[in-house]
Coordinates of C-alpha atoms and ligand atoms in Angstrom, one line a residue:
M8 CA -4.2 38.4 46.9
D9 CA -5.3 39.6 43.5
M10 CA -6.8 43.0 43.1
T11 CA -10.4 42.9 41.9
T12 CA -11.6 45.6 39.6
D13 CA -15.1 47.0 39.4
T14 CA -16.0 44.6 36.6
Q15 CA -14.9 41.7 38.8
V16 CA -12.1 40.7 36.3
E17 CA -9.3 39.6 38.4
V18 CA -6.1 41.4 37.6
T19 CA -2.6 41.0 39.1
D20 CA 0.5 43.2 38.9
G21 CA 4.3 43.1 39.0
F22 CA 4.4 43.3 42.8
H23 CA 2.2 40.2 43.2
L24 CA 3.7 38.2 40.4
V25 CA 7.2 38.5 41.9
I26 CA 5.9 37.5 45.3
D27 CA 3.9 34.6 43.8
A28 CA 6.8 33.4 41.7
L29 CA 9.1 33.3 44.8
K30 CA 6.5 31.5 46.9
L31 CA 5.8 29.0 44.2
N32 CA 9.4 28.1 44.4
G33 CA 9.5 27.6 48.1
I34 CA 11.2 30.9 48.9
N35 CA 9.6 32.2 52.1
T36 CA 12.1 34.6 53.5
I37 CA 13.5 37.9 52.1
F38 CA 16.4 39.8 53.6
G39 CA 15.9 43.4 52.6
L40 CA 15.9 47.2 53.2
P41 CA 12.9 49.3 52.0
G42 CA 12.9 52.5 50.0
I43 CA 11.9 53.6 46.4
P44 CA 10.8 51.6 44.5
I45 CA 10.5 48.5 46.7
T46 CA 8.9 49.8 49.9
D47 CA 5.4 48.5 48.9
F48 CA 6.9 45.3 47.7
T49 CA 8.2 44.6 51.2
R50 CA 4.8 45.4 52.7
K51 CA 2.9 43.2 50.2
A52 CA 5.4 40.4 50.6
Q53 CA 4.8 40.4 54.3
A54 CA 1.1 40.6 53.8
E55 CA 1.3 37.5 51.6
G56 CA 3.1 35.5 54.2
I57 CA 6.7 35.9 53.2
R58 CA 9.0 36.6 56.2
V59 CA 10.7 39.9 55.5
I60 CA 13.7 40.5 57.7
S61 CA 14.6 44.2 57.5
F62 CA 18.2 45.4 58.0
R63 CA 20.1 48.6 58.6
H64 CA 22.5 48.3 55.7
E65 CA 22.2 46.3 52.5
Q66 CA 25.6 44.7 52.8
N67 CA 24.3 42.9 55.8
D68 CA 21.1 41.6 54.3
G69 CA 23.2 40.6 51.3
N70 CA 25.4 38.5 53.5
A71 CA 22.3 37.2 55.3
A72 CA 20.9 36.0 51.9
A73 CA 24.2 34.5 50.9
I74 CA 24.6 32.4 54.0
A75 CA 20.9 31.3 53.9
G76 CA 21.8 29.9 50.5
F77 CA 24.8 28.0 51.9
L78 CA 22.7 26.6 54.7
T79 CA 19.6 25.6 52.7
Q80 CA 20.8 25.0 49.1
R81 CA 18.1 27.4 48.0
P82 CA 18.9 30.9 46.8
G83 CA 18.8 33.5 49.6
I84 CA 17.0 36.6 48.6
C85 CA 18.5 40.1 49.2
L86 CA 16.2 43.0 48.3
T87 CA 17.5 46.6 47.8
V88 CA 16.6 50.0 46.4
S89 CA 18.2 51.4 43.3
A90 CA 21.8 52.7 42.8
P91 CA 23.2 53.2 46.4
G92 CA 21.3 50.3 47.9
F93 CA 22.2 48.1 45.0
L94 CA 25.9 49.0 45.4
N95 CA 25.7 48.3 49.1
G96 CA 24.4 44.9 48.3
L97 CA 26.9 44.2 45.6
T98 CA 29.8 43.4 47.9
A99 CA 27.8 40.6 49.3
L100 CA 26.8 39.4 45.8
A101 CA 30.4 39.3 44.7
N102 CA 31.5 37.6 47.9
A103 CA 28.7 35.0 47.5
T104 CA 29.9 34.2 43.9
T105 CA 33.5 33.9 45.1
N106 CA 32.4 31.5 47.9
C107 CA 29.9 29.6 45.7
F108 CA 26.9 30.6 47.9
P109 CA 23.6 30.7 46.0
M110 CA 21.8 34.0 46.4
I111 CA 19.7 36.4 44.3
L112 CA 20.2 40.1 44.7
I113 CA 16.9 41.8 43.6
S114 CA 17.2 45.5 43.2
G115 CA 14.6 48.0 42.2
S116 CA 15.9 50.4 39.5
S117 CA 15.0 53.7 37.9
E118 CA 13.4 54.5 34.6
R119 CA 15.2 52.8 31.7
E120 CA 14.6 55.5 29.1
I121 CA 16.1 58.1 31.4
V122 CA 18.9 55.9 32.7
D123 CA 19.9 54.9 29.2
L124 CA 19.9 58.5 28.0
Q125 CA 21.7 59.6 31.2
Q126 CA 19.2 62.3 31.8
G127 CA 19.7 62.4 35.5
D128 CA 16.9 60.2 37.0
Y129 CA 16.5 59.7 40.8
E130 CA 19.2 57.1 41.7
E131 CA 20.2 56.7 38.1
M132 CA 22.5 53.8 37.4
D133 CA 23.0 51.1 34.8
Q134 CA 22.8 48.4 37.5
L135 CA 22.6 45.4 35.2
A136 CA 25.9 46.3 33.5
I137 CA 27.6 46.8 36.8
A138 CA 26.4 43.6 38.4
K139 CA 27.3 41.4 35.4
P140 CA 31.0 40.8 36.0
L141 CA 30.4 40.2 39.7
C142 CA 27.9 37.3 39.6
K143 CA 27.0 34.2 37.7
A144 CA 24.1 35.7 35.8
A145 CA 22.2 39.0 35.6
F146 CA 18.7 39.5 34.3
R147 CA 16.3 42.5 33.8
V148 CA 12.6 42.2 33.6
L149 CA 10.8 44.9 31.6
H150 CA 7.3 43.3 31.4
A151 CA 5.3 41.8 34.2
E152 CA 4.5 38.7 32.0
D153 CA 8.2 37.8 32.0
I154 CA 8.5 37.7 35.8
G155 CA 7.9 33.9 35.9
V156 CA 10.7 33.2 33.4
A157 CA 13.1 35.6 35.1
V158 CA 12.6 34.2 38.6
A159 CA 12.9 30.7 37.3
R160 CA 16.2 31.5 35.4
A161 CA 17.5 33.3 38.5
I162 CA 16.9 30.3 40.7
R163 CA 18.5 27.9 38.3
A164 CA 21.5 30.1 37.7
A165 CA 22.0 30.5 41.5
V166 CA 21.9 26.8 42.5
S167 CA 22.7 24.7 39.5
G168 CA 26.3 23.6 38.8
R169 CA 28.7 25.7 40.9
P170 CA 26.3 27.8 43.0
G171 CA 26.8 31.6 43.1
G172 CA 25.2 35.0 43.1
V173 CA 22.6 36.2 40.6
Y174 CA 21.3 39.7 40.0
L175 CA 17.7 40.4 39.1
D176 CA 16.9 44.0 38.0
L177 CA 13.3 45.2 38.5
P178 CA 12.6 48.7 37.2
A179 CA 10.1 50.7 39.2
K180 CA 7.6 50.8 36.3
M181 CA 7.4 47.0 36.1
F182 CA 6.0 46.6 39.6
A183 CA 2.9 48.5 38.8
Q184 CA 2.2 46.8 35.4
T185 CA -1.0 44.9 35.5
M186 CA -2.1 41.8 33.7
D187 CA -5.0 39.4 33.7
G188 CA -4.9 37.3 36.9
A189 CA -5.3 33.9 35.3
A190 CA -2.8 34.7 32.6
G191 CA -0.4 35.9 35.3
K192 CA -0.7 32.7 37.2
K193 CA -0.1 30.7 34.1
S194 CA 3.1 32.7 33.4
L195 CA 4.8 31.6 36.5
I196 CA 7.2 28.6 36.6
E197 CA 7.7 26.2 39.4
V198 CA 11.3 25.1 38.7
V199 CA 11.6 21.4 38.3
D200 CA 14.9 20.0 39.6
P201 CA 16.7 23.3 40.0
A202 CA 20.1 21.8 40.9
P203 CA 20.3 18.6 38.8
R204 CA 22.7 16.0 40.0
Q205 CA 25.7 15.6 37.7
I206 CA 26.9 12.1 37.7
P207 CA 30.6 11.5 37.1
S208 CA 31.7 9.3 34.3
Q209 CA 32.5 5.7 35.2
E210 CA 35.9 6.2 33.6
A211 CA 36.7 9.1 35.8
V212 CA 35.7 7.2 38.9
Q213 CA 37.9 4.3 37.9
R214 CA 40.9 6.6 37.3
A215 CA 40.4 8.2 40.7
L216 CA 40.1 4.8 42.5
E217 CA 43.2 3.4 40.7
L218 CA 45.2 6.4 41.8
L219 CA 44.0 6.3 45.3
K220 CA 44.9 2.6 45.5
T221 CA 48.6 3.4 44.7
A222 CA 48.8 5.8 47.6
K223 CA 51.3 5.2 50.4
R224 CA 50.5 8.4 52.2
P225 CA 47.0 9.4 51.2
L226 CA 45.2 12.5 52.4
I227 CA 41.6 13.8 52.0
L228 CA 41.0 17.6 52.0
L229 CA 37.4 18.7 52.7
G230 CA 36.4 22.2 51.5
K231 CA 33.2 24.2 52.2
G232 CA 31.8 22.7 49.0
A233 CA 31.7 19.4 50.8
A234 CA 29.7 21.1 53.6
Y235 CA 27.3 22.7 51.1
A236 CA 26.7 19.4 49.4
Q237 CA 24.9 17.9 52.4
A238 CA 26.4 14.5 51.6
D239 CA 27.6 14.2 55.2
A240 CA 26.9 10.5 55.8
N241 CA 28.6 9.4 52.6
I242 CA 31.6 11.6 53.1
R243 CA 32.1 10.2 56.6
A244 CA 31.7 6.7 55.3
L245 CA 34.3 7.3 52.5
I246 CA 36.8 8.6 55.1
E247 CA 36.1 5.8 57.7
E248 CA 36.0 2.9 55.2
T249 CA 39.3 3.9 53.6
G250 CA 40.9 4.9 56.8
I251 CA 42.5 7.9 55.1
P252 CA 43.4 10.9 57.3
Y253 CA 41.6 14.1 56.4
L254 CA 42.0 17.9 56.8
P255 CA 38.9 20.0 57.0
M256 CA 39.1 23.5 55.7
S257 CA 37.5 26.2 57.9
M258 CA 33.9 25.9 56.9
A259 CA 34.2 22.1 56.4
K260 CA 34.9 21.7 60.1
G261 CA 32.3 19.5 61.7
I262 CA 31.3 17.4 58.6
L263 CA 33.0 14.8 60.8
P264 CA 33.5 15.9 64.4
D265 CA 36.9 17.7 64.8
T266 CA 37.7 15.2 67.6
H267 CA 37.5 12.3 65.0
E268 CA 40.6 10.2 65.3
Q269 CA 41.3 10.5 61.5
S270 CA 41.4 14.3 61.6
A271 CA 44.9 15.4 60.8
A272 CA 44.1 19.1 61.5
A273 CA 46.6 19.2 64.4
A274 CA 49.3 17.8 62.1
R275 CA 48.6 20.0 59.1
S276 CA 52.1 21.1 58.4
F277 CA 53.2 17.5 58.5
V278 CA 50.5 15.9 56.2
L279 CA 50.6 18.5 53.4
P280 CA 54.2 18.0 52.4
G281 CA 54.1 14.4 53.4
A282 CA 51.1 13.2 51.4
D283 CA 51.7 11.4 48.1
V284 CA 48.0 11.3 46.8
V285 CA 45.5 13.9 47.8
L286 CA 41.8 13.7 47.3
L287 CA 40.2 17.1 47.2
I288 CA 36.4 17.2 48.0
G289 CA 34.8 20.6 47.3
A290 CA 38.1 22.3 48.0
R291 CA 39.9 24.5 45.5
L292 CA 43.7 24.8 45.3
N293 CA 43.7 28.6 45.8
W294 CA 45.7 30.8 48.2
L295 CA 44.2 29.2 51.2
R296 CA 45.9 25.9 50.2
S297 CA 49.1 27.6 48.9
Y298 CA 48.0 26.9 45.4
G299 CA 48.8 23.2 45.9
K300 CA 52.5 23.8 45.6
G301 CA 55.5 25.5 47.2
K302 CA 57.1 24.8 50.6
T303 CA 53.7 24.1 52.3
W304 CA 53.4 21.1 50.0
G305 CA 57.1 20.1 50.2
G306 CA 58.2 21.9 47.0
K307 CA 61.7 23.4 47.0
G308 CA 60.9 26.9 45.9
H309 CA 57.6 28.8 46.3
K310 CA 56.3 27.8 42.9
D311 CA 57.7 24.2 42.8
P312 CA 55.2 21.4 43.1
G313 CA 55.6 19.0 46.1
G314 CA 55.2 15.9 43.9
Q315 CA 51.7 15.0 45.2
K316 CA 49.2 13.5 42.8
F317 CA 45.8 15.0 43.0
I318 CA 42.2 13.7 42.6
Q319 CA 39.8 16.5 42.6
I320 CA 36.0 16.4 43.0
D321 CA 34.4 19.5 41.7
I322 CA 31.2 20.3 39.7
W323 CA 33.0 22.9 37.6
P324 CA 35.2 21.2 34.9
Q325 CA 37.3 24.4 34.5
E326 CA 38.5 24.2 38.1
M327 CA 40.8 21.4 37.1
D328 CA 44.5 22.3 36.6
S329 CA 43.9 25.8 37.7
N330 CA 47.1 25.8 39.8
V331 CA 48.7 22.3 39.5
R332 CA 48.1 19.2 37.4
I333 CA 45.0 17.3 38.5
D334 CA 45.8 13.7 37.7
A335 CA 42.3 12.3 38.3
P336 CA 39.6 15.0 37.8
L337 CA 36.3 13.8 39.0
V338 CA 33.7 16.2 37.6
G339 CA 30.2 16.0 39.0
D340 CA 28.2 16.9 42.1
I341 CA 29.9 16.0 45.3
G342 CA 27.1 13.7 46.5
S343 CA 27.2 11.7 43.3
C344 CA 31.0 11.6 43.1
V345 CA 31.4 10.5 46.7
S346 CA 28.8 7.8 46.4
A347 CA 30.5 6.5 43.2
L348 CA 33.8 6.3 45.0
L349 CA 32.2 4.6 48.0
A350 CA 30.6 2.0 45.7
G351 CA 34.0 1.4 44.0
I352 CA 35.8 1.0 47.2
G353 CA 33.7 -1.9 48.4
S354 CA 34.5 -3.7 51.6
G355 CA 38.1 -4.9 51.2
W356 CA 39.9 -1.5 50.8
P357 CA 43.3 -1.7 52.4
K358 CA 43.9 0.8 55.2
P359 CA 46.8 3.3 54.6
P360 CA 50.2 2.0 55.7
A361 CA 50.7 2.1 59.4
D362 CA 53.9 4.1 59.3
W363 CA 52.0 7.1 57.7
L364 CA 49.2 6.9 60.2
G365 CA 51.6 6.4 63.1
A366 CA 53.7 9.4 62.1
I367 CA 50.5 11.6 61.9
A368 CA 49.3 10.4 65.3
E369 CA 52.6 11.2 66.9
R370 CA 52.6 14.8 65.6
K371 CA 49.0 15.2 66.4
D372 CA 49.4 14.0 70.0
K373 CA 52.4 16.3 70.5
N374 CA 50.6 19.4 69.1
L375 CA 47.3 18.7 71.0
A376 CA 49.2 18.3 74.3
K377 CA 51.0 21.6 73.6
M378 CA 47.6 23.2 72.9
A379 CA 46.1 21.8 76.0
E380 CA 48.9 23.3 78.1
T381 CA 48.4 26.7 76.6
L382 CA 44.6 26.6 77.0
A383 CA 45.0 25.6 80.7
K384 CA 46.8 28.9 81.5
N385 CA 44.8 31.7 83.0
P386 CA 46.8 34.9 82.4
T387 CA 45.7 38.4 83.3
P388 CA 44.6 40.2 81.2
M389 CA 42.7 37.4 79.4
N390 CA 44.3 36.4 76.0
F391 CA 42.8 34.8 72.9
H392 CA 43.6 31.3 74.2
S393 CA 42.1 31.6 77.7
A394 CA 38.9 33.2 76.2
L395 CA 38.6 30.6 73.4
N396 CA 39.0 27.8 75.9
V397 CA 35.6 29.0 77.2
V398 CA 34.1 29.2 73.7
R399 CA 35.5 25.7 73.0
D400 CA 33.6 24.3 76.1
I401 CA 30.4 26.1 75.2
I402 CA 30.3 24.7 71.7
K403 CA 31.1 21.2 73.0
A404 CA 28.2 21.5 75.3
N405 CA 26.0 23.0 72.6
P406 CA 27.0 21.3 69.3
D407 CA 23.9 22.5 67.5
A408 CA 24.8 26.1 68.0
I409 CA 26.1 27.9 65.0
L410 CA 29.4 29.7 65.3
V411 CA 29.9 32.8 63.2
N412 CA 33.5 34.1 63.2
E413 CA 35.4 37.0 61.8
G414 CA 38.5 39.1 62.6
A415 CA 42.2 38.4 62.1
N416 CA 43.6 36.9 65.4
A417 CA 40.0 36.5 66.6
L418 CA 39.4 34.4 63.5
D419 CA 42.6 32.3 63.3
F420 CA 42.7 31.3 66.9
T421 CA 39.0 30.5 67.0
R422 CA 39.3 28.3 63.9
S423 CA 42.2 26.3 65.4
I424 CA 41.0 26.1 69.0
V425 CA 37.2 25.6 68.8
D426 CA 36.2 22.1 67.7
M427 CA 33.0 21.7 65.7
Y428 CA 30.9 18.6 66.0
K429 CA 28.3 18.9 63.3
P430 CA 28.3 20.0 59.6
R431 CA 27.5 23.6 58.5
K432 CA 27.9 25.0 62.0
R433 CA 30.9 27.2 61.3
L434 CA 30.3 30.2 59.1
D435 CA 33.2 32.6 58.5
V436 CA 35.0 35.1 56.3
G437 CA 35.5 32.5 53.5
T438 CA 37.7 32.7 50.4
W439 CA 38.3 36.5 50.6
G440 CA 38.8 36.8 54.3
I441 CA 36.2 39.5 54.1
M442 CA 35.3 41.6 57.2
G443 CA 31.6 42.5 57.6
I444 CA 29.8 39.2 57.3
G445 CA 29.3 38.9 61.1
M446 CA 25.9 40.2 62.0
G447 CA 24.3 39.4 58.6
F448 CA 25.4 35.8 58.9
A449 CA 24.3 35.7 62.6
V450 CA 20.8 37.0 61.9
S451 CA 20.4 34.7 58.9
A452 CA 21.6 31.6 60.7
A453 CA 19.2 32.3 63.6
V454 CA 16.2 33.0 61.3
V455 CA 16.9 30.0 58.9
T456 CA 17.7 27.3 61.5
G457 CA 16.1 28.5 64.8
E458 CA 19.3 27.4 66.5
S459 CA 21.4 29.5 68.9
V460 CA 24.1 31.5 67.2
I461 CA 27.4 32.5 68.8
A462 CA 29.4 35.2 66.9
I463 CA 33.0 35.5 67.8
E464 CA 34.0 38.9 66.5
G465 CA 37.2 40.9 66.5
D466 CA 36.5 44.4 67.6
S467 CA 37.4 45.8 64.2
A468 CA 35.4 43.0 62.4
F469 CA 32.4 43.7 64.5
G470 CA 32.4 47.4 63.5
F471 CA 31.6 46.6 59.9
S472 CA 28.1 45.3 60.7
G473 CA 27.6 46.2 64.4
M474 CA 24.5 48.3 63.9
E475 CA 22.6 45.1 63.1
V476 CA 22.5 44.4 66.9
E477 CA 19.3 46.5 66.6
T478 CA 18.0 44.0 64.1
I479 CA 19.0 41.1 66.4
C480 CA 17.0 42.8 69.2
R481 CA 14.1 43.7 67.0
Y482 CA 13.5 40.1 65.9
N483 CA 14.5 38.9 69.4
L484 CA 17.0 36.4 67.9
P485 CA 19.0 33.9 70.0
V486 CA 22.3 35.5 69.1
C487 CA 25.2 35.9 71.5
V488 CA 27.8 38.2 70.1
V489 CA 31.2 38.1 71.8
V490 CA 33.5 41.0 70.8
F491 CA 37.1 40.1 71.4
N492 CA 38.2 43.6 72.3
N493 CA 41.9 44.1 72.0
N494 CA 41.6 47.8 71.3
G495 CA 42.1 47.6 67.6
V496 CA 43.0 45.9 64.3
Y497 CA 45.3 43.0 65.1
R498 CA 46.4 44.6 68.5
G499 CA 46.0 47.8 70.3
T500 CA 49.6 48.8 70.9
D501 CA 50.6 50.6 67.7
V502 CA 51.8 54.2 68.1
N503 CA 51.7 57.1 65.6
P504 CA 55.2 57.1 64.1
A505 CA 55.0 60.9 63.6
G506 CA 54.2 61.5 67.2
G507 CA 51.1 63.7 66.6
P508 CA 47.8 63.6 68.5
D509 CA 46.2 61.1 66.1
V510 CA 46.5 57.5 67.3
A511 CA 47.9 54.9 64.9
P512 CA 45.7 53.7 62.1
T513 CA 45.2 50.3 63.7
V514 CA 44.2 51.6 67.1
F515 CA 40.6 52.3 68.5
V516 CA 39.3 54.0 71.5
K517 CA 40.8 52.2 74.5
D518 CA 38.6 50.1 76.8
A519 CA 35.5 50.7 74.6
R520 CA 32.3 49.1 76.0
Y521 CA 30.7 47.4 73.0
D522 CA 28.2 45.8 75.5
K523 CA 26.5 49.3 75.9
L524 CA 25.6 49.2 72.3
I525 CA 23.1 46.3 72.5
E526 CA 21.6 47.7 75.7
A527 CA 20.4 50.7 73.7
F528 CA 18.0 48.4 72.0
G529 CA 16.9 46.3 75.0
G530 CA 19.4 43.5 74.6
V531 CA 21.6 42.0 77.3
G532 CA 25.1 43.6 77.5
M533 CA 27.9 42.0 79.6
H534 CA 31.5 43.0 80.3
A535 CA 33.9 40.1 80.8
T536 CA 37.5 40.6 81.9
N537 CA 38.3 37.0 82.7
P538 CA 37.3 33.5 81.5
A539 CA 34.9 32.9 84.4
E540 CA 32.9 36.0 83.6
L541 CA 32.9 35.1 79.9
R542 CA 31.7 31.6 80.7
K543 CA 28.9 32.8 82.9
G544 CA 27.8 35.3 80.2
M545 CA 27.8 32.8 77.4
E546 CA 26.0 30.1 79.4
E547 CA 23.3 32.6 80.4
A548 CA 22.9 33.8 76.8
I549 CA 22.5 30.2 75.5
R550 CA 20.1 29.4 78.3
S551 CA 17.9 32.5 77.9
R552 CA 18.1 32.7 74.1
K553 CA 18.1 36.5 74.6
P554 CA 20.0 38.8 72.3
T555 CA 23.3 39.3 74.1
L556 CA 26.6 41.1 73.5
I557 CA 29.6 40.3 75.6
N558 CA 32.5 42.7 75.6
A559 CA 35.4 40.3 76.2
V560 CA 38.5 42.3 77.2
I561 CA 41.6 40.7 75.5
D562 CA 45.2 41.6 76.2
E563 CA 45.9 44.3 73.7
T564 CA 49.5 43.0 73.1
A565 CA 48.3 39.4 72.3
G566 CA 47.6 39.6 68.5
T567 CA 50.0 39.4 65.5
E568 CA 49.8 41.5 62.3
S569 CA 47.1 40.0 60.1
G570 CA 46.8 36.9 62.4
R571 CA 48.3 33.9 60.5
I572 CA 48.7 35.6 57.2
T573 CA 51.4 38.2 58.2
S574 CA 53.5 37.1 55.2
L575 CA 51.0 38.5 52.7
N576 CA 51.7 42.0 53.8
P577 CA 54.1 43.7 51.2
Q578 CA 57.3 44.9 52.7
S579 CA 58.7 48.3 51.8
A580 CA 62.2 48.2 50.4
K581 CA 63.0 51.6 51.7
K582 CA 64.5 51.6 55.2
K583 CA 63.9 54.5 57.5
Ligands
TPP10 C1 36.2 44.4 53.9 C2 37.5 44.3 54.5 N1 38.2 45.4 54.9 C3 39.4 45.3 55.5 C4 40.0 44.1 55.7 C5 41.4 44.0 56.3 N2 41.3 43.3 57.7 C6 41.6 42.1 57.8 S1 41.3 41.5 59.4 C7 40.8 43.1 59.9 C8 40.4 43.4 61.3 C9 41.3 42.7 62.3 O1 41.0 43.2 63.6 P1 40.0 42.6 64.5 O2 38.7 42.2 63.9 O3 39.9 43.4 65.7 O4 40.7 41.2 64.9 P2 42.0 41.0 65.8 O5 43.1 40.5 65.0 O6 42.3 42.3 66.5 O7 41.5 39.9 66.8 C10 40.9 44.0 58.8 C11 40.5 45.4 58.9 C12 39.3 42.9 55.3 N3 39.7 41.7 55.4 N4 38.0 43.1 54.7
MG11 MG1 41.0 43.5 67.4

């Protein structure tokens, strides 16, 4: 790898030191997009055996890096050019930090002296300052001999404690700096124990167990932190040995199979207000859980607590009490906290009272029967339910496949209809409900795991990253994209209130053929107007592992505004 000079003294440089530092720490994939000043870096990285997956827009390789971090517990690497490329990657970095996905955004940057004097350099921007508030940590390397420390610090910041995004600023000049090869090698750091376990205090464990013991109507809530932790067997043992019903949040689906008899997902609106003690595992009490209070939790007004007592497992002490009082905070890594609880529970833990379990089972049976009835219908045109009945069967038959999901109705219906059977198989819009993660997540999941990927995409959602179908074809990835095409955002039926020639802001070209898009790059395009065609297309895609896009025509009247979060839309006080 090292360049050899005429005098046979081995020298190395910034390019190679960054590559060597990443490799030394087991990072063997980069998601990036070339250009000044990192084009040669992408070439050299590839030459040195790193897999460089090249994208069409930086937001997509940023999302790819973030979800690689979620899936592997190692920071995913996103590589961009300066200013505009950096900014394009920044949304993914901020989203990763919000969702606690470990990633490192590495951006090339322009000449410091010129940037700092604002003299108008090519792609001039003070990137470090801009990145700082949007990530866990941000570092700049001015000298090649500091690369080892910088990469080590970036890795630690990304994966230790609560994981998140890290920014690493590499000015153009630094790449070309040389140093003695042996000294360069010595300057690199192989990070020892990058995400140290954080053992909860015995006192905190006791407090949690004592509270749990008092529960008449206990409930466990699993968040995506629980999925990230890869403590699947112990989480399952805790749930099964206590007999406590549980609710999986979206990306926690599959830690236990959704068909598990203790899943209370089909009785959500009954168990949240009904529970008296709630154990949160890697789940925050943010908007997705109605802040732990209000009517959802049985409170009288929208800010009133429902009277539940909470035990919360989280690695970040400041998470506690962020919305309601946490009676038993259990601070530590999820694996350590769950095994401590498990040890404390022993063998004779009493099952929850039968009336609580019975009442849940009754609601669940009723709701599942209602759902089965709806799914069995076969309306024309196809609606979300009849299409998702197919997806549900396909995932059941292929439980190792990874499901990527975004949209509004296309998201909400998929989450509630499609059962997951294994952990970390459902990847979606996360805490922000962000559109645009689709193709980045799909490419990354296929590259990182080698499994088949099924991306269920609203037609609007797909548009944010749709050009990456070329990337999917270029790397010949086993990705089946299904566009739920209802002619627009939420539905395709809005009309322009002013009556002019422009269509309504939520409406797209009618009867668009998204399948033609992938055909342009040699992928398989299919057009499905009924469940049978959709099933045939998806089965064929899974069997062949060929890049596939199915344009699934969905009744344009079927969706609701914002899916399940209609109420978050502000209402105008002024009547027409
Ligand atoms: C980055 C970003 N921009 C805009 C939105 C607002 N938004 C939420 S869902 C959605 C698209 C919904 O339409 P579609 O994906 O077609 O799903 P459908 O409800 O029609 O099934 C949009 C634009 C968002 N969540 N994120
Ligand atoms: Mg739509």
